[in-house]
PDB file of C-alpha atoms in Angstrom:
ATOM      1  CA  MET A  55       0.000   0.000   0.000  1.00  0.00           C
ATOM      2  CA  TYR A  56       2.822   2.385   0.789  1.00  0.00           C
ATOM      3  CA  GLU A  57       5.028   1.525  -2.140  1.00  0.00           C
ATOM      4  CA  LYS A  58       6.069   4.505  -4.205  1.00  0.00           C
ATOM      5  CA  GLY A  59       3.494   5.340  -6.823  1.00  0.00           C
ATOM      6  CA  HIS A  60       0.562   3.705  -5.037  1.00  0.00           C
ATOM      7  CA  LEU A  61      -0.426   6.770  -3.015  1.00  0.00           C
ATOM      8  CA  ASN A  62      -0.009  10.411  -3.921  1.00  0.00           C
ATOM      9  CA  GLU A  63       1.035  13.085  -1.454  1.00  0.00           C
ATOM     10  CA  MET A  64      -2.486  14.252  -0.639  1.00  0.00           C
ATOM     11  CA  GLU A  65      -3.578  10.699   0.147  1.00  0.00           C
ATOM     12  CA  LEU A  66      -0.586  10.232   2.439  1.00  0.00           C
ATOM     13  CA  ILE A  67      -1.348  13.474   4.270  1.00  0.00           C
ATOM     14  CA  LYS A  68      -4.967  12.442   4.818  1.00  0.00           C
ATOM     15  CA  LEU A  69      -3.825   9.126   6.277  1.00  0.00           C
ATOM     16  CA  ALA A  70      -1.207  10.832   8.455  1.00  0.00           C
ATOM     17  CA  GLN A  71      -3.822  13.243   9.805  1.00  0.00           C
ATOM     18  CA  LYS A  72      -5.838  10.207  10.892  1.00  0.00           C
ATOM     19  CA  GLY A  73      -2.863   8.925  12.877  1.00  0.00           C
ATOM     20  CA  ASP A  74      -1.330   6.538  10.334  1.00  0.00           C
ATOM     21  CA  LYS A  75       2.327   6.346  11.419  1.00  0.00           C
ATOM     22  CA  ARG A  76       3.524   4.659   8.238  1.00  0.00           C
ATOM     23  CA  ALA A  77       2.067   7.447   6.115  1.00  0.00           C
ATOM     24  CA  GLN A  78       3.716   9.996   8.386  1.00  0.00           C
ATOM     25  CA  GLU A  79       7.070   8.224   8.075  1.00  0.00           C
ATOM     26  CA  ARG A  80       6.718   8.189   4.299  1.00  0.00           C
ATOM     27  CA  ILE A  81       6.128  11.957   4.230  1.00  0.00           C
ATOM     28  CA  PHE A  82       9.118  12.576   6.499  1.00  0.00           C
ATOM     29  CA  LYS A  83      11.275  10.429   4.240  1.00  0.00           C
ATOM     30  CA  GLU A  84      10.159  12.362   1.166  1.00  0.00           C
ATOM     31  CA  TYR A  85      10.783  15.719   2.867  1.00  0.00           C
ATOM     32  CA  ARG A  86      14.113  14.921   4.546  1.00  0.00           C
ATOM     33  CA  GLY A  87      16.125  16.705   1.871  1.00  0.00           C
ATOM     34  CA  PHE A  88      13.690  19.624   1.905  1.00  0.00           C
ATOM     35  CA  ILE A  89      14.165  20.005   5.674  1.00  0.00           C
ATOM     36  CA  TYR A  90      17.947  19.962   5.386  1.00  0.00           C
ATOM     37  CA  TYR A  91      17.721  22.587   2.641  1.00  0.00           C
ATOM     38  CA  ILE A  92      15.770  24.952   4.907  1.00  0.00           C
ATOM     39  CA  CYS A  93      18.103  24.298   7.856  1.00  0.00           C
ATOM     40  CA  GLN A  94      21.029  25.492   5.751  1.00  0.00           C
ATOM     41  CA  GLY A  95      19.629  28.993   6.198  1.00  0.00           C
ATOM     42  CA  TYR A  96      20.284  28.782   9.946  1.00  0.00           C
ATOM     43  CA  PHE A  97      23.673  28.780  11.636  1.00  0.00           C
ATOM     44  CA  LEU A  98      24.807  27.587  15.059  1.00  0.00           C
ATOM     45  CA  ARG A  99      27.824  28.884  16.903  1.00  0.00           C
ATOM     46  CA  ASP A 100      27.220  26.229  19.546  1.00  0.00           C
ATOM     47  CA  GLY A 101      25.417  22.924  19.215  1.00  0.00           C
ATOM     48  CA  GLU A 102      24.829  20.641  16.284  1.00  0.00           C
ATOM     49  CA  GLN A 103      22.965  21.116  13.029  1.00  0.00           C
ATOM     50  CA  GLN A 104      21.001  18.003  13.958  1.00  0.00           C
ATOM     51  CA  ASP A 105      19.280  20.019  16.692  1.00  0.00           C
ATOM     52  CA  LEU A 106      17.947  22.363  14.048  1.00  0.00           C
ATOM     53  CA  PHE A 107      16.793  19.398  11.995  1.00  0.00           C
ATOM     54  CA  GLN A 108      14.769  18.119  14.947  1.00  0.00           C
ATOM     55  CA  GLU A 109      13.092  21.506  15.337  1.00  0.00           C
ATOM     56  CA  ALA A 110      12.353  21.564  11.608  1.00  0.00           C
ATOM     57  CA  ALA A 111      10.837  18.088  11.846  1.00  0.00           C
ATOM     58  CA  ILE A 112       8.428  19.435  14.459  1.00  0.00           C
ATOM     59  CA  GLY A 113       7.449  22.112  11.958  1.00  0.00           C
ATOM     60  CA  LEU A 114       6.772  19.489   9.293  1.00  0.00           C
ATOM     61  CA  LEU A 115       4.656  17.498  11.743  1.00  0.00           C
ATOM     62  CA  GLU A 116       2.650  20.644  12.488  1.00  0.00           C
ATOM     63  CA  ALA A 117       2.210  21.234   8.755  1.00  0.00           C
ATOM     64  CA  ILE A 118       0.798  17.729   8.331  1.00  0.00           C
ATOM     65  CA  ARG A 119      -1.559  18.192  11.265  1.00  0.00           C
ATOM     66  CA  ALA A 120      -2.781  21.673  10.287  1.00  0.00           C
ATOM     67  CA  TYR A 121      -2.927  21.377   6.499  1.00  0.00           C
ATOM     68  CA  ASN A 122      -6.358  22.344   5.196  1.00  0.00           C
ATOM     69  CA  PHE A 123      -7.357  20.611   1.981  1.00  0.00           C
ATOM     70  CA  ASN A 124      -9.931  23.308   1.280  1.00  0.00           C
ATOM     71  CA  LEU A 125      -7.188  25.877   0.743  1.00  0.00           C
ATOM     72  CA  ASN A 126      -5.787  26.226  -2.739  1.00  0.00           C
ATOM     73  CA  VAL A 127      -2.261  25.925  -1.380  1.00  0.00           C
ATOM     74  CA  LYS A 128       0.469  23.445  -2.258  1.00  0.00           C
ATOM     75  CA  PHE A 129       1.474  21.388   0.767  1.00  0.00           C
ATOM     76  CA  ARG A 130       5.161  22.035   0.079  1.00  0.00           C
ATOM     77  CA  ASN A 131       4.623  25.796   0.337  1.00  0.00           C
ATOM     78  CA  PHE A 132       2.610  25.382   3.527  1.00  0.00           C
ATOM     79  CA  ALA A 133       5.238  23.047   4.992  1.00  0.00           C
ATOM     80  CA  PHE A 134       8.027  25.519   4.203  1.00  0.00           C
ATOM     81  CA  LEU A 135       6.307  28.255   6.210  1.00  0.00           C
ATOM     82  CA  CYS A 136       5.558  25.909   9.126  1.00  0.00           C
ATOM     83  CA  ILE A 137       9.152  24.630   9.245  1.00  0.00           C
ATOM     84  CA  LYS A 138      10.592  28.133   8.994  1.00  0.00           C
ATOM     85  CA  ARG A 139       8.275  29.403  11.712  1.00  0.00           C
ATOM     86  CA  GLU A 140       9.226  26.532  14.043  1.00  0.00           C
ATOM     87  CA  LEU A 141      12.921  27.260  13.541  1.00  0.00           C
ATOM     88  CA  ASP A 142      12.396  30.978  14.123  1.00  0.00           C
ATOM     89  CA  SER A 143      10.451  30.195  17.285  1.00  0.00           C
ATOM     90  CA  ALA A 144      13.191  27.878  18.543  1.00  0.00           C
ATOM     91  CA  VAL A 145      15.790  30.582  17.945  1.00  0.00           C
ATOM     92  CA  SER A 146      13.642  33.125  19.775  1.00  0.00           C
ATOM     93  CA  ARG A 147      13.136  30.816  22.762  1.00  0.00           C
ATOM     94  CA  SER A 148      16.808  30.026  22.996  1.00  0.00           C
ATOM     95  CA  ASN A 149      17.804  33.674  22.892  1.00  0.00           C
ATOM     96  CA  ARG A 150      15.478  34.399  25.813  1.00  0.00           C
ATOM     97  CA  LYS A 151      16.594  31.502  27.984  1.00  0.00           C
ATOM     98  CA  LYS A 152      20.287  31.837  27.138  1.00  0.00           C
ATOM     99  CA  ARG A 153      21.027  28.289  28.207  1.00  0.00           C
ATOM    100  CA  GLN A 154      19.514  26.194  25.465  1.00  0.00           C
ATOM    101  CA  ILE A 155      21.653  24.629  22.795  1.00  0.00           C
ATOM    102  CA  LEU A 156      20.360  26.998  20.103  1.00  0.00           C
ATOM    103  CA  ASN A 157      21.520  30.006  22.124  1.00  0.00           C
ATOM    104  CA  ASN A 158      23.597  31.555  19.365  1.00  0.00           C
ATOM    105  CA  ALA A 159      21.597  30.499  16.337  1.00  0.00           C
ATOM    106  CA  ILE A 160      21.050  33.117  13.640  1.00  0.00           C
ATOM    107  CA  SER A 161      18.468  32.880  10.894  1.00  0.00           C
ATOM    108  CA  ILE A 162      19.121  34.422   7.491  1.00  0.00           C
ATOM    109  CA  TYR A 163      15.354  34.297   6.936  1.00  0.00           C
ATOM    110  CA  SER A 164      14.480  36.574   9.868  1.00  0.00           C
ATOM    111  CA  ASN A 165      12.365  39.645   9.147  1.00  0.00           C
ATOM    112  CA  LYS A 166      11.245  42.380  11.519  1.00  0.00           C
ATOM    113  CA  ASP A 167       7.744  42.108  10.108  1.00  0.00           C
ATOM    114  CA  ASP A 168       7.489  38.488  11.231  1.00  0.00           C
ATOM    115  CA  GLN A 169       8.574  38.839  14.862  1.00  0.00           C
ATOM    116  CA  ASN A 170       4.988  38.668  16.146  1.00  0.00           C
ATOM    117  CA  ASN A 171       3.580  36.243  13.615  1.00  0.00           C
ATOM    118  CA  ARG A 172       2.611  33.623  16.208  1.00  0.00           C
ATOM    119  CA  LEU A 173      -0.694  35.237  17.075  1.00  0.00           C
ATOM    120  CA  ASP A 174      -3.317  33.101  18.692  1.00  0.00           C
ATOM    121  CA  SER A 175      -6.815  33.246  17.311  1.00  0.00           C
ATOM    122  CA  SER A 176      -8.301  35.387  20.072  1.00  0.00           C
ATOM    123  CA  TYR A 177      -5.568  37.983  19.830  1.00  0.00           C
ATOM    124  CA  PHE A 178      -5.909  38.123  16.064  1.00  0.00           C
ATOM    125  CA  ILE A 179      -9.663  38.667  16.166  1.00  0.00           C
ATOM    126  CA  ASN A 180      -9.567  41.263  18.934  1.00  0.00           C
ATOM    127  CA  GLU A 181      -6.587  43.213  17.666  1.00  0.00           C
ATOM    128  CA  HIS A 182      -6.848  42.865  13.907  1.00  0.00           C
ATOM    129  CA  LEU A 183     -10.468  42.290  12.957  1.00  0.00           C
ATOM    130  CA  ILE A 184     -12.429  44.207  15.588  1.00  0.00           C
ATOM    131  CA  LYS A 185     -10.374  47.290  16.385  1.00  0.00           C
ATOM    132  CA  ASP A 186     -12.898  49.131  18.552  1.00  0.00           C
ATOM    133  CA  GLU A 187     -13.120  49.075  22.349  1.00  0.00           C
ATOM    134  CA  ASN A 188     -12.850  45.700  24.031  1.00  0.00           C
ATOM    135  CA  ASN A 189     -16.467  45.716  25.202  1.00  0.00           C
ATOM    136  CA  THR A 190     -18.106  46.224  21.827  1.00  0.00           C
ATOM    137  CA  PRO A 191     -21.110  43.973  21.095  1.00  0.00           C
ATOM    138  CA  GLU A 192     -19.098  42.340  18.317  1.00  0.00           C
ATOM    139  CA  ASN A 193     -16.344  41.315  20.717  1.00  0.00           C
ATOM    140  CA  ASN A 194     -18.873  40.019  23.235  1.00  0.00           C
ATOM    141  CA  PHE A 195     -20.433  38.016  20.413  1.00  0.00           C
ATOM    142  CA  LEU A 196     -17.060  36.542  19.504  1.00  0.00           C
ATOM    143  CA  GLU A 197     -16.358  35.565  23.093  1.00  0.00           C
ATOM    144  CA  LYS A 198     -19.798  33.985  23.472  1.00  0.00           C
ATOM    145  CA  GLU A 199     -20.020  32.086  20.218  1.00  0.00           C
ATOM    146  CA  GLY A 200     -16.355  31.154  19.745  1.00  0.00           C
ATOM    147  CA  LEU A 201     -14.149  31.717  16.758  1.00  0.00           C
ATOM    148  CA  TYR A 202     -14.834  28.568  14.817  1.00  0.00           C
ATOM    149  CA  GLU A 203     -18.567  28.776  15.411  1.00  0.00           C
ATOM    150  CA  LEU A 204     -18.326  32.247  13.927  1.00  0.00           C
ATOM    151  CA  ILE A 205     -16.533  30.880  10.886  1.00  0.00           C
ATOM    152  CA  GLY A 206     -19.425  28.474  10.456  1.00  0.00           C
ATOM    153  CA  PHE A 207     -21.840  31.398  10.385  1.00  0.00           C
ATOM    154  CA  LEU A 208     -19.642  33.155   7.845  1.00  0.00           C
ATOM    155  CA  GLN A 209     -19.247  30.267   5.413  1.00  0.00           C
ATOM    156  CA  LYS A 210     -21.907  31.548   3.031  1.00  0.00           C
ATOM    157  CA  GLU A 211     -20.722  35.141   3.359  1.00  0.00           C
ATOM    158  CA  LEU A 212     -17.001  34.779   2.671  1.00  0.00           C
ATOM    159  CA  THR A 213     -15.411  34.340  -0.733  1.00  0.00           C
ATOM    160  CA  ASP A 214     -12.861  31.554  -1.244  1.00  0.00           C
ATOM    161  CA  LEU A 215     -10.018  34.067  -0.898  1.00  0.00           C
ATOM    162  CA  GLU A 216     -11.459  35.558   2.283  1.00  0.00           C
ATOM    163  CA  GLN A 217     -11.841  32.091   3.807  1.00  0.00           C
ATOM    164  CA  ASP A 218      -8.272  31.175   2.873  1.00  0.00           C
ATOM    165  CA  VAL A 219      -6.845  34.387   4.329  1.00  0.00           C
ATOM    166  CA  LEU A 220      -8.900  34.109   7.517  1.00  0.00           C
ATOM    167  CA  MET A 221      -7.977  30.472   8.169  1.00  0.00           C
ATOM    168  CA  LEU A 222      -4.271  31.123   7.587  1.00  0.00           C
ATOM    169  CA  ARG A 223      -4.378  34.199   9.820  1.00  0.00           C
ATOM    170  CA  LEU A 224      -6.111  32.239  12.577  1.00  0.00           C
ATOM    171  CA  GLN A 225      -3.285  29.701  12.349  1.00  0.00           C
ATOM    172  CA  GLY A 226      -0.847  32.500  13.132  1.00  0.00           C
ATOM    173  CA  PHE A 227       0.638  33.282   9.733  1.00  0.00           C
ATOM    174  CA  SER A 228       1.755  36.853   9.095  1.00  0.00           C
ATOM    175  CA  TYR A 229       0.581  38.957   6.163  1.00  0.00           C
ATOM    176  CA  ARG A 230       3.913  38.342   4.439  1.00  0.00           C
ATOM    177  CA  GLU A 231       3.640  34.582   4.880  1.00  0.00           C
ATOM    178  CA  ILE A 232       0.083  34.573   3.566  1.00  0.00           C
ATOM    179  CA  THR A 233       1.174  36.434   0.438  1.00  0.00           C
ATOM    180  CA  ASP A 234       3.828  33.750  -0.094  1.00  0.00           C
ATOM    181  CA  ILE A 235       1.447  30.846   0.491  1.00  0.00           C
ATOM    182  CA  LEU A 236      -1.389  32.178  -1.653  1.00  0.00           C
ATOM    183  CA  THR A 237       0.916  33.958  -4.147  1.00  0.00           C
ATOM    184  CA  ILE A 238      -1.045  37.202  -3.971  1.00  0.00           C
ATOM    185  CA  GLN A 239      -0.115  40.820  -3.310  1.00  0.00           C
ATOM    186  CA  PRO A 240       0.024  42.162   0.290  1.00  0.00           C
ATOM    187  CA  LYS A 241      -2.718  44.654  -0.560  1.00  0.00           C
ATOM    188  CA  ALA A 242      -5.010  41.780  -1.526  1.00  0.00           C
ATOM    189  CA  VAL A 243      -4.452  40.208   1.900  1.00  0.00           C
ATOM    190  CA  ASP A 244      -5.196  43.472   3.687  1.00  0.00           C
ATOM    191  CA  ASN A 245      -8.319  44.082   1.607  1.00  0.00           C
ATOM    192  CA  ALA A 246      -9.559  40.565   2.340  1.00  0.00           C
ATOM    193  CA  ILE A 247      -9.057  41.089   6.078  1.00  0.00           C
ATOM    194  CA  GLN A 248     -10.969  44.366   5.961  1.00  0.00           C
ATOM    195  CA  ARG A 249     -13.861  42.673   4.162  1.00  0.00           C
ATOM    196  CA  VAL A 250     -13.869  39.840   6.700  1.00  0.00           C
ATOM    197  CA  ARG A 251     -13.938  42.363   9.534  1.00  0.00           C
ATOM    198  CA  LYS A 252     -16.972  44.060   8.017  1.00  0.00           C
ATOM    199  CA  LYS A 253     -18.750  40.755   7.454  1.00  0.00           C
ATOM    200  CA  ILE A 254     -18.141  39.752  11.074  1.00  0.00           C
ATOM    201  CA  SER A 255     -19.952  42.900  12.198  1.00  0.00           C
ATOM    202  CA  ASN A 256     -22.780  42.257   9.736  1.00  0.00           C
ATOM    203  CA  THR A 257     -23.072  38.652  10.905  1.00  0.00           C
ATOM    204  CA  TYR A 258     -23.334  39.838  14.499  1.00  0.00           C
ATOM    205  CA  VAL A 259     -26.213  42.137  13.536  1.00  0.00           C
ATOM    206  CA  LYS A 260     -28.010  39.308  11.722  1.00  0.00           C
ATOM    207  CA  MET A 261     -27.601  36.961  14.684  1.00  0.00           C
ATOM    208  CA  LYS A 262     -28.802  39.637  17.094  1.00  0.00           C
ATOM    209  CA  ASN A 263     -31.896  40.407  15.014  1.00  0.00           C
ATOM    210  CA  ALA A 264     -32.697  36.719  14.706  1.00  0.00           C
ATOM    211  CA  CYS A 265     -32.894  36.294  18.469  1.00  0.00           C
TER     212      CYS A 265
END
């Protein structure tokens, strides 16, 4: 079943997401060279390059777990961003603690714009979609209904692009990363976010009136 040519990448990912260890191992085998390629962009003054590889492997595992088949995104592109983000996070943690083995790691991929790209969903909604006071009805609605319930309400309202941008943003990707994944201009990402923000407010009004 797992012989080369019997299953394509998407089929392997689906199996891996269901907990199939052999499918997961097959994906890791296929992406080993890809991981080493990304790790070459990071340098250690202390420690071994293998430590970076282990961090990158965690990023690949996260990519497998979080990959959304409804997005028009190649898995390889999504995996690259997840691996890069995991390495950047490891470097950031090590620099704060000063005692971990990645203490002096430097990334040639680092960008000032991406320093805060690990936003959780609540922070993203409150700070980037609803920018009014914290106690607005919209924010109370979000807290009451929950983020993913809200997305369910919005399914018929959002375009494919708006859904893609929202889901990637909720997963913590920065504007720059989203432009890379979806191969669109930064302005298109910003415009999509603004439209989503407006539709969230409109959805709140509809839900309120329906009660």
